Tab-separated table of C-alpha atoms in Angstrom:
chain	number	residue	atom	x	y	z
A	29	MET	CA	2.418	-24.941	16.532
A	30	GLU	CA	1.687	-28.463	15.362
A	31	SER	CA	-1.502	-29.062	13.377
A	32	ARG	CA	-4.496	-29.859	15.560
A	33	GLN	CA	-8.275	-29.641	15.529
A	34	TRP	CA	-10.228	-26.605	16.697
A	35	ILE	CA	-14.028	-26.663	17.074
A	36	ASP	CA	-16.132	-23.548	16.583
A	37	GLU	CA	-19.498	-22.620	18.089
A	38	HIS	CA	-21.310	-24.283	15.162
A	39	ASN	CA	-19.388	-27.550	15.751
A	40	HIS	CA	-17.348	-27.151	12.589
A	41	ILE	CA	-13.841	-28.590	12.818
A	42	HIS	CA	-10.837	-26.575	11.658
A	43	ILE	CA	-7.225	-27.746	11.392
A	44	ASN	CA	-4.538	-25.084	11.550
A	45	ASP	CA	-1.938	-24.975	8.797
A	46	GLU	CA	0.740	-22.365	8.081
A	47	ARG	CA	1.153	-19.425	10.417
A	48	LEU	CA	0.211	-16.195	8.681
A	49	GLY	CA	1.537	-13.844	11.328
A	50	ALA	CA	1.297	-12.488	14.834
A	51	GLY	CA	-0.062	-9.142	15.968
A	52	GLY	CA	-0.334	-7.292	19.225
A	53	GLN	CA	-2.779	-9.773	20.776
A	54	GLY	CA	-2.419	-13.184	19.186
A	55	VAL	CA	-1.523	-15.278	16.195
A	56	VAL	CA	-3.319	-16.048	12.916
A	57	TYR	CA	-3.115	-19.338	11.010
A	58	ARG	CA	-4.414	-20.425	7.663
A	59	THR	CA	-6.446	-23.642	7.967
A	60	LEU	CA	-6.578	-26.652	5.682
A	61	ASP	CA	-9.581	-24.941	4.129
A	62	PRO	CA	-7.768	-22.223	2.139
A	63	ASN	CA	-10.733	-19.848	2.506
A	64	ILE	CA	-10.656	-19.927	6.315
A	65	ALA	CA	-8.182	-18.430	8.779
A	66	LEU	CA	-7.964	-19.031	12.520
A	67	LYS	CA	-7.188	-16.341	15.124
A	68	LEU	CA	-5.976	-17.392	18.576
A	69	VAL	CA	-5.604	-14.917	21.415
A	70	THR	CA	-2.382	-15.668	23.285
A	71	ASP	CA	-1.037	-14.791	26.715
A	72	GLN	CA	2.285	-13.129	27.511
A	73	ASN	CA	4.076	-16.458	26.991
A	74	GLY	CA	2.532	-17.002	23.580
A	75	ASN	CA	0.158	-19.757	24.719
A	76	PRO	CA	-3.529	-19.846	23.655
A	77	VAL	CA	-5.854	-18.293	26.245
A	78	THR	CA	-8.086	-20.977	27.792
A	79	ASN	CA	-9.122	-19.439	31.133
A	80	ARG	CA	-12.913	-19.578	31.283
A	81	ASP	CA	-13.413	-16.006	32.513
A	82	ALA	CA	-10.933	-14.626	29.967
A	83	CYS	CA	-12.586	-16.604	27.157
A	84	GLU	CA	-15.972	-15.184	28.125
A	85	ARG	CA	-14.620	-11.614	28.077
A	86	TYR	CA	-13.189	-12.157	24.602
A	87	ARG	CA	-16.393	-13.871	23.452
A	88	LYS	CA	-18.401	-10.760	24.357
A	89	LYS	CA	-15.847	-8.542	22.660
A	90	PHE	CA	-15.876	-10.590	19.438
A	91	LYS	CA	-19.682	-10.630	19.402
A	92	GLN	CA	-19.716	-6.837	19.647
A	93	VAL	CA	-17.331	-6.622	16.693
A	94	GLN	CA	-19.616	-8.883	14.637
A	95	LEU	CA	-22.466	-6.411	15.178
A	96	LEU	CA	-20.590	-3.271	14.120
A	97	PRO	CA	-22.197	-1.497	11.124
A	98	LEU	CA	-19.300	-1.693	8.678
A	99	PRO	CA	-19.575	0.119	5.329
A	100	GLN	CA	-21.060	-2.098	2.630
A	101	GLY	CA	-18.484	-4.069	0.677
A	102	ILE	CA	-15.520	-2.992	2.810
A	103	ARG	CA	-12.659	-5.483	2.696
A	104	VAL	CA	-12.326	-6.290	6.395
A	105	ALA	CA	-12.434	-9.903	7.608
A	106	LEU	CA	-14.706	-10.062	10.672
A	107	PRO	CA	-15.066	-13.010	13.071
A	108	SER	CA	-17.472	-15.474	11.467
A	109	ALA	CA	-17.584	-18.089	14.253
A	110	LEU	CA	-16.060	-18.227	17.736
A	111	LEU	CA	-13.967	-21.133	19.004
A	112	LYS	CA	-15.052	-23.436	21.807
A	113	GLY	CA	-12.795	-23.587	24.847
A	114	TYR	CA	-10.355	-20.983	23.535
A	115	ALA	CA	-10.292	-17.240	23.074
A	116	GLY	CA	-10.352	-17.027	19.307
A	117	TYR	CA	-12.403	-17.267	16.166
A	118	VAL	CA	-12.400	-18.203	12.500
A	119	MET	CA	-12.760	-15.734	9.640
A	120	THR	CA	-13.106	-15.848	5.888
A	121	LEU	CA	-9.853	-15.269	4.022
A	122	LEU	CA	-9.649	-15.092	0.263
A	123	THR	CA	-7.300	-17.575	-1.366
A	124	GLU	CA	-4.211	-16.429	-3.215
A	125	MET	CA	-3.513	-13.560	-0.837
A	126	VAL	CA	-0.291	-12.760	1.007
A	127	PRO	CA	0.417	-10.537	4.028
A	128	PHE	CA	2.262	-7.252	3.563
A	129	SER	CA	5.089	-8.884	5.545
A	130	HIS	CA	6.049	-10.710	2.329
A	131	PHE	CA	7.489	-7.389	1.121
A	132	TRP	CA	10.325	-7.899	3.628
A	133	LEU	CA	13.067	-10.426	2.923
A	134	GLY	CA	12.531	-13.375	5.247
A	135	GLU	CA	14.888	-16.232	5.994
A	136	LYS	CA	13.268	-18.613	3.496
A	137	ALA	CA	13.329	-16.073	0.663
A	138	ALA	CA	16.938	-15.145	1.492
A	139	ARG	CA	18.035	-18.786	1.305
A	140	ARG	CA	16.487	-19.113	-2.150
A	141	ILE	CA	18.696	-16.312	-3.507
A	142	ARG	CA	22.136	-17.714	-4.322
A	143	ALA	CA	25.217	-15.540	-4.712
A	144	GLU	CA	25.374	-16.426	-8.408
A	145	ASP	CA	21.786	-15.206	-8.844
A	146	ILE	CA	22.697	-11.616	-7.938
A	147	PRO	CA	22.620	-9.509	-11.147
A	148	ALA	CA	25.460	-7.354	-12.438
A	149	TRP	CA	23.875	-4.075	-11.352
A	150	LEU	CA	24.249	-5.225	-7.728
A	151	ASP	CA	27.786	-6.623	-8.063
A	152	GLU	CA	29.441	-3.910	-5.989
A	153	MET	CA	26.938	-4.137	-3.152
A	154	PRO	CA	27.403	-6.394	-0.086
A	155	GLU	CA	25.578	-9.683	-0.635
A	156	GLU	CA	23.036	-9.193	2.163
A	157	GLN	CA	22.036	-5.738	0.892
A	158	ALA	CA	21.916	-7.026	-2.695
A	159	LYS	CA	19.486	-9.765	-1.641
A	160	HIS	CA	17.197	-7.189	-0.058
A	161	LEU	CA	17.112	-5.146	-3.273
A	162	MET	CA	16.518	-8.282	-5.369
A	163	HIS	CA	13.583	-9.147	-3.126
A	164	TYR	CA	12.299	-5.566	-3.421
A	165	ALA	CA	12.263	-5.981	-7.214
A	166	ASN	CA	10.917	-9.558	-7.118
A	167	THR	CA	7.914	-8.470	-5.028
A	168	GLY	CA	6.812	-5.749	-7.430
A	169	GLY	CA	9.218	-2.916	-6.671
A	170	LEU	CA	8.148	0.598	-5.793
A	171	LYS	CA	4.993	0.689	-7.959
A	172	ARG	CA	3.494	-2.434	-6.356
A	173	ARG	CA	4.201	-1.148	-2.847
A	174	LEU	CA	2.716	2.288	-3.497
A	175	THR	CA	-0.416	0.774	-5.051
A	176	ALA	CA	-0.891	-1.689	-2.186
A	177	LEU	CA	-0.461	1.063	0.389
A	178	ALA	CA	-2.943	3.302	-1.435
A	179	ARG	CA	-5.544	0.527	-1.350
A	180	CYS	CA	-4.842	-0.112	2.339
A	181	ALA	CA	-5.210	3.594	3.136
A	182	ASP	CA	-8.512	3.606	1.275
A	183	VAL	CA	-9.897	0.747	3.411
A	184	LEU	CA	-8.787	2.560	6.573
A	185	SER	CA	-10.377	5.774	5.282
A	186	ARG	CA	-13.714	4.036	4.871
A	187	LEU	CA	-13.477	2.695	8.433
A	188	HIS	CA	-12.668	6.145	9.811
A	189	VAL	CA	-15.566	7.713	7.889
A	190	ALA	CA	-17.813	5.198	9.661
A	191	GLY	CA	-16.354	6.310	13.014
A	192	LEU	CA	-14.380	3.084	13.518
A	193	VAL	CA	-10.779	2.624	14.648
A	194	TYR	CA	-8.919	-0.443	13.341
A	195	GLY	CA	-6.419	-0.501	16.207
A	196	ASP	CA	-3.586	-2.874	15.242
A	197	ILE	CA	-2.136	-1.993	11.850
A	198	SER	CA	0.900	-4.134	11.055
A	199	PRO	CA	2.425	-6.021	8.091
A	200	ASN	CA	0.806	-9.257	9.266
A	201	ASN	CA	-2.718	-7.832	9.423
A	202	VAL	CA	-2.926	-6.407	5.897
A	203	PHE	CA	-3.276	-8.832	2.974
A	204	LEU	CA	-2.744	-8.298	-0.747
A	205	SER	CA	-3.636	-10.339	-3.826
A	206	SER	CA	-0.686	-12.528	-4.782
A	207	ASP	CA	-1.576	-12.040	-8.468
A	208	PRO	CA	0.619	-9.165	-9.726
A	209	SER	CA	-2.204	-7.975	-11.995
A	210	SER	CA	-4.507	-7.431	-8.991
A	211	SER	CA	-4.110	-5.034	-6.078
A	212	GLU	CA	-7.023	-5.987	-3.838
A	213	VAL	CA	-6.273	-5.397	-0.147
A	214	TRP	CA	-7.993	-6.854	2.921
A	215	LEU	CA	-7.586	-6.163	6.642
A	216	ILE	CA	-7.749	-9.214	8.901
A	217	ASP	CA	-7.528	-9.683	12.687
A	218	ALA	CA	-10.246	-7.067	13.114
A	219	ASP	CA	-11.270	-7.922	16.677
A	220	ASN	CA	-10.009	-4.566	17.957
A	221	LEU	CA	-12.433	-2.557	15.812
A	222	ARG	CA	-14.340	-0.011	17.886
A	223	TYR	CA	-15.732	3.477	17.799
A	224	ASP	CA	-13.618	6.554	18.473
A	225	PRO	CA	-13.857	7.763	21.149
A	226	ASP	CA	-14.607	4.722	23.306
A	227	PRO	CA	-13.597	5.158	26.957
A	228	ARG	CA	-13.834	1.399	27.480
A	229	GLY	CA	-11.353	0.661	24.705
A	230	SER	CA	-7.939	-0.787	25.473
A	231	SER	CA	-4.757	-0.105	23.518
A	232	VAL	CA	-3.495	-2.975	21.376
A	233	TYR	CA	-0.651	-2.482	18.939
A	234	THR	CA	2.221	-4.351	17.338
A	235	PRO	CA	5.652	-3.363	18.729
A	236	GLY	CA	7.172	-0.591	16.627
A	237	TYR	CA	3.796	0.633	15.361
A	238	GLY	CA	2.285	2.156	18.492
A	239	ALA	CA	1.775	5.923	18.424
A	240	PRO	CA	3.976	7.953	20.827
A	241	GLU	CA	1.044	9.101	22.977
A	242	VAL	CA	-0.123	5.478	23.304
A	243	MET	CA	3.385	4.244	24.131
A	244	GLN	CA	3.629	6.970	26.787
A	245	GLU	CA	0.189	5.917	28.105
A	246	ARG	CA	-1.187	9.421	27.585
A	247	ASP	CA	-3.981	8.173	25.316
A	248	ARG	CA	-5.676	5.086	23.888
A	249	THR	CA	-5.618	3.832	20.314
A	250	ARG	CA	-7.869	5.973	18.150
A	251	PHE	CA	-7.975	7.549	14.662
A	252	ARG	CA	-4.678	9.380	15.081
A	253	SER	CA	-2.875	6.263	16.332
A	254	ASP	CA	-4.150	4.367	13.277
A	255	CYS	CA	-2.621	7.144	11.164
A	256	HIS	CA	0.742	6.813	12.914
A	257	ALA	CA	0.811	3.029	12.543
A	258	PHE	CA	-0.110	3.239	8.875
A	259	ALA	CA	2.611	5.821	8.230
A	260	VAL	CA	5.204	3.583	9.930
A	261	LEU	CA	4.071	0.658	7.765
A	262	ALA	CA	4.272	2.763	4.604
A	263	PHE	CA	7.677	4.246	5.407
A	264	ARG	CA	9.182	0.852	6.218
A	265	MET	CA	7.753	-0.756	3.075
A	266	LEU	CA	9.086	1.962	0.807
A	267	THR	CA	12.501	2.725	2.314
A	268	PHE	CA	13.582	-0.374	4.324
A	269	ASN	CA	13.859	1.959	7.362
A	270	HIS	CA	11.802	2.414	10.492
A	271	PRO	CA	11.227	6.178	10.814
A	272	PHE	CA	12.737	6.317	14.311
A	273	LEU	CA	15.527	3.716	14.084
A	274	GLY	CA	18.406	5.864	12.882
A	275	ASP	CA	22.123	5.585	13.576
A	276	TYR	CA	21.810	7.089	17.066
A	277	VAL	CA	19.241	4.493	18.119
A	278	LYS	CA	20.880	1.521	16.397
A	279	GLY	CA	24.341	2.533	17.607
A	280	GLY	CA	23.500	2.451	21.304
A	281	ASP	CA	24.172	-0.449	23.676
A	282	TRP	CA	22.981	-1.475	27.111
A	283	ALA	CA	25.643	0.614	28.852
A	284	ASP	CA	24.306	3.791	27.194
A	285	ASP	CA	20.801	3.107	28.487
A	286	GLU	CA	21.638	1.820	31.971
A	287	GLY	CA	19.774	3.798	34.578
A	288	ASP	CA	17.585	5.714	32.102
A	289	PRO	CA	14.030	5.567	33.525
A	290	SER	CA	12.505	6.111	30.079
A	291	GLY	CA	13.969	2.852	28.732
A	292	THR	CA	16.392	1.833	26.024
A	293	ARG	CA	17.077	4.029	23.016
A	294	GLU	CA	14.784	1.858	20.935
A	295	GLU	CA	11.986	2.095	23.490
A	296	ARG	CA	12.444	5.855	23.698
A	297	ALA	CA	12.433	6.100	19.903
A	298	TYR	CA	9.130	4.213	19.624
A	299	ALA	CA	7.712	6.459	22.350
A	300	GLY	CA	8.502	9.552	20.284
A	301	LEU	CA	11.259	10.776	22.615
A	302	ILE	CA	13.956	10.748	19.900
A	303	PRO	CA	13.837	12.691	16.585
A	304	TRP	CA	12.848	10.816	13.461
A	305	ILE	CA	15.567	10.018	10.930
A	306	TYR	CA	14.725	12.972	8.645
A	307	GLU	CA	13.983	15.536	11.375
A	308	ALA	CA	14.321	18.954	9.705
A	309	ASP	CA	16.312	20.714	12.446
A	310	ASP	CA	18.010	17.763	14.170
A	311	ASP	CA	20.252	15.307	12.305
A	312	SER	CA	21.375	13.394	15.394
A	313	ASN	CA	19.441	10.286	14.365
A	314	ARG	CA	20.120	10.337	10.609
A	315	THR	CA	21.000	7.129	8.765
A	316	GLU	CA	22.390	6.229	5.365
A	317	ASP	CA	20.798	2.782	5.510
A	318	GLY	CA	17.888	1.781	3.299
A	319	LEU	CA	16.723	3.354	0.063
A	320	PRO	CA	17.191	7.134	-0.245
A	321	ALA	CA	14.005	9.156	0.126
A	322	GLU	CA	14.625	10.922	-3.198
A	323	LEU	CA	14.399	7.563	-5.003
A	324	VAL	CA	11.174	6.283	-3.437
A	325	LEU	CA	9.173	9.293	-2.200
A	326	THR	CA	7.398	12.146	-3.952
A	327	GLU	CA	7.182	15.638	-2.450
A	328	PRO	CA	3.601	15.092	-1.171
A	329	LEU	CA	4.674	11.853	0.524
A	330	VAL	CA	7.721	13.501	2.093
A	331	ALA	CA	5.414	16.211	3.467
A	332	LEU	CA	2.998	13.644	4.931
A	333	PHE	CA	5.768	11.606	6.554
A	334	ASP	CA	7.464	14.718	7.945
A	335	GLU	CA	4.247	16.052	9.457
A	336	THR	CA	3.475	12.609	10.938
A	337	PHE	CA	6.892	11.838	12.426
A	338	GLY	CA	8.144	15.406	12.900
A	339	ALA	CA	5.497	17.715	14.339
A	340	GLY	CA	3.079	14.793	14.859
A	341	ARG	CA	5.591	13.008	17.087
A	342	THR	CA	5.014	15.443	19.960
A	343	GLN	CA	1.815	17.197	18.827
A	344	PHE	CA	-0.540	14.421	17.767
A	345	TRP	CA	-3.130	16.919	16.545
A	346	ARG	CA	-0.655	17.871	13.784
A	347	ARG	CA	-0.623	14.321	12.442
A	348	PRO	CA	-2.282	14.099	8.977
A	349	SER	CA	-5.527	12.129	8.924
A	350	ILE	CA	-5.761	8.932	6.907
A	351	PHE	CA	-7.790	10.752	4.228
A	352	HIS	CA	-4.644	12.420	2.864
A	353	TRP	CA	-2.877	9.161	2.087
A	354	PRO	CA	-4.850	7.270	-0.622
A	355	GLU	CA	-4.590	10.025	-3.246
A	356	ALA	CA	-0.944	10.858	-2.469
A	357	LEU	CA	0.070	7.199	-2.720
A	358	ALA	CA	-1.993	6.512	-5.860
A	359	ALA	CA	-0.515	9.600	-7.548
A	360	ALA	CA	2.997	8.458	-6.635
A	361	ALA	CA	2.342	4.953	-7.998
A	362	ASP	CA	1.085	6.399	-11.275
A	363	GLU	CA	4.264	8.470	-11.677
A	364	THR	CA	6.488	5.373	-11.690
A	365	ILE	CA	7.592	3.107	-14.530
A	366	GLU	CA	8.965	-0.409	-14.127
A	367	CYS	CA	12.375	-1.214	-15.606
A	368	SER	CA	12.318	-4.071	-18.117
A	369	ALA	CA	15.821	-5.178	-17.034
A	370	CYS	CA	16.078	-5.016	-13.220
A	371	ARG	CA	12.305	-4.706	-12.529
A	372	MET	CA	12.766	-1.830	-10.095
A	373	SER	CA	10.455	1.162	-10.530
A	374	TRP	CA	11.340	4.839	-10.649
A	375	TYR	CA	9.732	8.253	-11.040
A	376	MET	CA	10.028	9.144	-14.738
A	377	ASP	CA	9.503	12.893	-14.447
A	378	LYS	CA	11.895	13.077	-11.499
A	379	HIS	CA	14.755	10.826	-12.599
A	380	GLY	CA	14.498	10.833	-16.380
A	381	SER	CA	14.150	8.106	-18.973
A	382	ARG	CA	16.933	5.816	-17.713
A	383	CYS	CA	16.584	3.507	-14.722
A	384	PRO	CA	18.544	5.004	-11.780
A	385	TYR	CA	19.361	1.494	-10.547
A	386	CYS	CA	20.756	-0.303	-13.611
A	387	ASP	CA	20.946	2.539	-16.202
A	388	THR	CA	18.669	0.750	-18.684
A	389	ALA	CA	16.545	2.927	-20.975
A	390	ALA	CA	12.850	3.106	-20.161
A	391	PRO	CA	10.770	0.425	-21.910
A	392	PRO	CA	8.146	1.308	-24.538
A	393	HIS	CA	5.544	3.141	-22.523
A	394	LEU	CA	2.446	5.277	-22.356
A	395	ALA	CA	2.664	8.734	-20.783
A	396	VAL	CA	-0.671	10.229	-19.715
A	397	ARG	CA	-1.029	13.788	-18.439
A	398	VAL	CA	-4.317	15.067	-17.030
A	399	TYR	CA	-5.460	18.704	-17.019
A	400	SER	CA	-8.528	20.350	-15.556
A	401	TRP	CA	-10.337	22.229	-18.326
A	402	ASP	CA	-12.576	25.262	-18.151
A	403	GLY	CA	-12.833	25.690	-21.910
A	404	GLY	CA	-9.728	27.865	-22.213
A	405	ALA	CA	-6.076	27.211	-23.011
A	406	ILE	CA	-4.215	24.395	-21.234
A	407	ASP	CA	-0.832	24.820	-19.543
A	408	GLU	CA	0.793	21.584	-20.699
A	409	GLY	CA	3.665	22.122	-18.286
A	410	SER	CA	1.424	21.815	-15.223
A	411	PRO	CA	-0.645	18.612	-15.301
A	412	GLU	CA	-2.665	17.841	-12.187
A	413	TRP	CA	-2.063	14.096	-12.577
A	414	THR	CA	0.580	12.049	-14.397
A	415	TYR	CA	0.450	8.374	-15.280
A	416	PHE	CA	3.118	6.125	-16.800
A	417	SER	CA	2.739	2.502	-17.824
A	418	ARG	CA	4.592	-0.024	-19.911
A	419	LEU	CA	2.746	-0.724	-23.146
A	420	PRO	CA	0.661	-3.893	-23.209
A	421	SER	CA	1.678	-6.855	-25.353
A	422	VAL	CA	-0.408	-7.745	-28.409
A	423	ASP	CA	-2.392	-10.344	-26.456
A	424	ASP	CA	-2.907	-8.166	-23.397
A	425	GLN	CA	-4.731	-4.973	-22.446
A	426	LEU	CA	-3.899	-1.977	-20.308
A	427	ALA	CA	-6.461	-1.007	-17.668
A	428	LEU	CA	-6.705	2.777	-17.262
A	429	PRO	CA	-8.112	3.708	-13.829
A	430	GLU	CA	-11.061	6.013	-13.233
A	431	ARG	CA	-8.847	8.542	-11.411
A	432	LEU	CA	-7.471	9.641	-14.798
A	433	PHE	CA	-10.916	10.715	-15.988
A	434	LYS	CA	-12.592	11.930	-12.794
A	435	PRO	CA	-11.391	13.575	-9.571
A	436	PHE	CA	-9.904	11.021	-7.182
A	437	ASP	CA	-12.679	9.447	-5.141
A	438	GLY	CA	-11.252	6.744	-2.911
A	439	GLU	CA	-12.241	3.234	-3.918
A	440	HIS	CA	-13.815	4.392	-7.204
A	441	GLY	CA	-10.479	5.854	-8.240
A	442	PHE	CA	-9.002	2.355	-8.484
A	443	ARG	CA	-11.702	0.944	-10.774
A	444	THR	CA	-10.924	0.372	-14.429
A	445	ALA	CA	-12.631	3.018	-16.568
A	446	VAL	CA	-11.063	2.396	-19.996
A	447	THR	CA	-9.061	-0.466	-21.472
A	448	LEU	CA	-6.429	0.016	-24.157
A	449	THR	CA	-5.295	-2.686	-26.575
A	450	MET	CA	-2.881	-2.265	-29.457
A	451	ASP	CA	-1.248	-4.077	-32.345
A	452	GLU	CA	0.736	-3.001	-35.392
A	453	ARG	CA	-2.423	-1.732	-37.150
A	454	SER	CA	-4.409	0.134	-34.522
A	455	ILE	CA	-5.133	1.097	-30.930
A	456	VAL	CA	-8.545	0.306	-29.459
A	457	LEU	CA	-10.043	2.174	-26.519
A	458	LYS	CA	-13.063	0.685	-24.786
A	459	ALA	CA	-15.083	2.277	-21.982
A	460	GLU	CA	-15.891	-0.297	-19.289
A	461	ASP	CA	-19.142	1.459	-18.300
A	462	PRO	CA	-20.069	3.915	-21.075
A	463	GLY	CA	-23.095	5.171	-19.169
A	464	SER	CA	-20.981	6.470	-16.262
A	465	LEU	CA	-18.281	8.220	-18.281
A	466	GLU	CA	-18.748	10.974	-20.852
A	467	LEU	CA	-15.699	10.525	-23.056
A	468	TYR	CA	-14.393	12.155	-26.247
A	469	VAL	CA	-11.298	11.472	-28.381
A	470	ALA	CA	-9.225	13.637	-30.725
A	471	PHE	CA	-6.234	12.706	-32.893
A	472	PRO	CA	-4.580	14.141	-36.022
A	473	ASN	CA	-6.462	13.210	-39.221
A	474	GLU	CA	-7.702	14.794	-42.411
A	475	ARG	CA	-10.350	16.741	-40.450
A	476	GLY	CA	-7.818	18.146	-37.957
A	477	GLU	CA	-7.945	17.473	-34.212
A	478	GLN	CA	-11.644	17.640	-33.419
A	479	PHE	CA	-13.118	15.777	-30.446
A	480	GLN	CA	-15.677	13.079	-31.179
A	481	ARG	CA	-17.806	11.216	-28.630
A	482	ILE	CA	-16.864	7.661	-27.639
A	483	HIS	CA	-20.111	5.791	-27.031
A	484	SER	CA	-18.557	2.415	-26.251
A	485	SER	CA	-15.240	1.931	-28.028
A	486	VAL	CA	-13.114	3.542	-30.707
A	487	GLN	CA	-10.367	2.272	-32.993
A	488	LEU	CA	-7.486	4.660	-33.600
A	489	PRO	CA	-5.049	4.322	-36.521
A	490	ALA	CA	-1.508	3.099	-35.902
A	491	ASP	CA	-0.161	6.593	-36.677
A	492	VAL	CA	-1.238	7.825	-33.240
A	493	ARG	CA	1.706	5.901	-31.852
A	494	ARG	CA	3.814	8.675	-33.388
A	495	THR	CA	1.537	11.644	-32.860
A	496	GLY	CA	-0.242	10.761	-29.630
A	497	PHE	CA	-3.909	11.543	-29.042
A	498	TRP	CA	-6.238	13.340	-26.635
A	499	LEU	CA	-9.215	12.305	-24.575
A	500	ALA	CA	-11.678	14.613	-22.878
A	501	SER	CA	-14.016	13.656	-20.060
A	502	GLY	CA	-17.174	15.622	-19.352
A	503	GLY	CA	-19.157	15.976	-16.192
A	504	VAL	CA	-19.033	18.443	-13.316
A	505	GLU	CA	-15.224	18.796	-13.531
A	506	PRO	CA	-14.200	18.380	-17.203
A	507	ARG	CA	-10.730	17.114	-17.983
A	508	VAL	CA	-8.466	16.995	-21.011
A	509	ILE	CA	-6.017	14.108	-21.092
A	510	SER	CA	-2.985	13.797	-23.371
A	511	PHE	CA	-1.646	10.395	-24.372
A	512	GLY	CA	1.924	10.086	-25.616
A	513	ILE	CA	3.455	6.792	-26.707
A	514	THR	CA	7.183	6.062	-26.666
A	515	MET	CA	8.264	3.036	-28.694
A	516	GLU	CA	11.630	1.374	-29.196
A	517	GLU	CA	13.666	3.004	-31.940
A	518	ASP	CA	13.252	0.091	-34.322
A	519	ALA	CA	9.524	-0.283	-33.720
A	520	TRP	CA	8.668	1.822	-36.784
A	521	SER	CA	10.614	-0.241	-39.292
């Protein structure tokens, strides 16, 4: 659409700029004001809705959404002002944010990757596939995707706790900070928010993300359909595959589907009438395309996907609720390490200390293992949480999240609890909010390994880079946390 003026109910003028994406019921544009986005409801032909009666129906709907009691501080962009003469509205959109759709290789990004840019570790791969993997690495790899999905699942969890259904989860409706050091996630295009159950609610979804029971018109969008759509989004982001588009579906043609009242193979797949690609007792729709599950999924994630797309395909009550996803995704993200050569991420405990993509040794890194503690002996072989991270540079700091020191608690689990800085002489630990975290440290010294309280910060000697150190967190559920540091072989000289 060419740039033009749009006037809202407060007589403010907005000029549309780049298109941010399209969902199940319209299109969203950024405006010339980078903090404002514009949503236009479109008809079946993609034209803005201008019919007076239709505009009035949407106006009432958008006004109802504005009045919903959303949880305080939740990152959902609501309509801030309605448009005059059109079904649509403007909403606040933070600058420097990108839609989840940027995780997929688009035409513009593909054109920017020249054949000579493809690295040696992808030499034997077809050029198109190599470009997809390069883009996967360039957009943060596995760790970035897992973290973004965990934050998205947390926002959805807060909506569901409040009794609200989001309704149209898709890559164009979820936004992420473009700054690699930040993982803030926002949901936009929220005009389908409503309570569950709501007998007046209609079903709006983006093609490929609708739950089987909604596609079959046996139910409306509700909590469980949000869970299906989110799981499709997560599976596609992590593996390159849609969970139902296997070789059987992609290998069909019009002649195979002619006369089938339930539609094409793709339509039947989206409607849950064909097994998912990793169905346990039916391999008819398997595929070798995309990234293998063993490279990008942990066992808890495999279990969640299988229950969602396996049993949950035909028995929607078996589908895991959204509350299972934030912790499973955050735990998976913490178990990965980013390769310093190819920038892909992998699971250290699962695949070892060499990158499974380019065979480069793991970079200097911190390995953190968390154990619940009841005052007795600790089984160091069975941590309840594991965290890997590349070591910070001398001028930088490593932010250690609260989930390492306290049981995972949704949004709070993503907050920084402790920062770590290091140079050749020492390591400094600093509690971000000393009053909210009871923290102790122990490391080998002339007095042995006795825990001492950290009131604000503590400076550890450089020797702990060889020996490691321990932290303990108090509170209702005490924890003991081991810190091991792996340096390059010549780092000690």
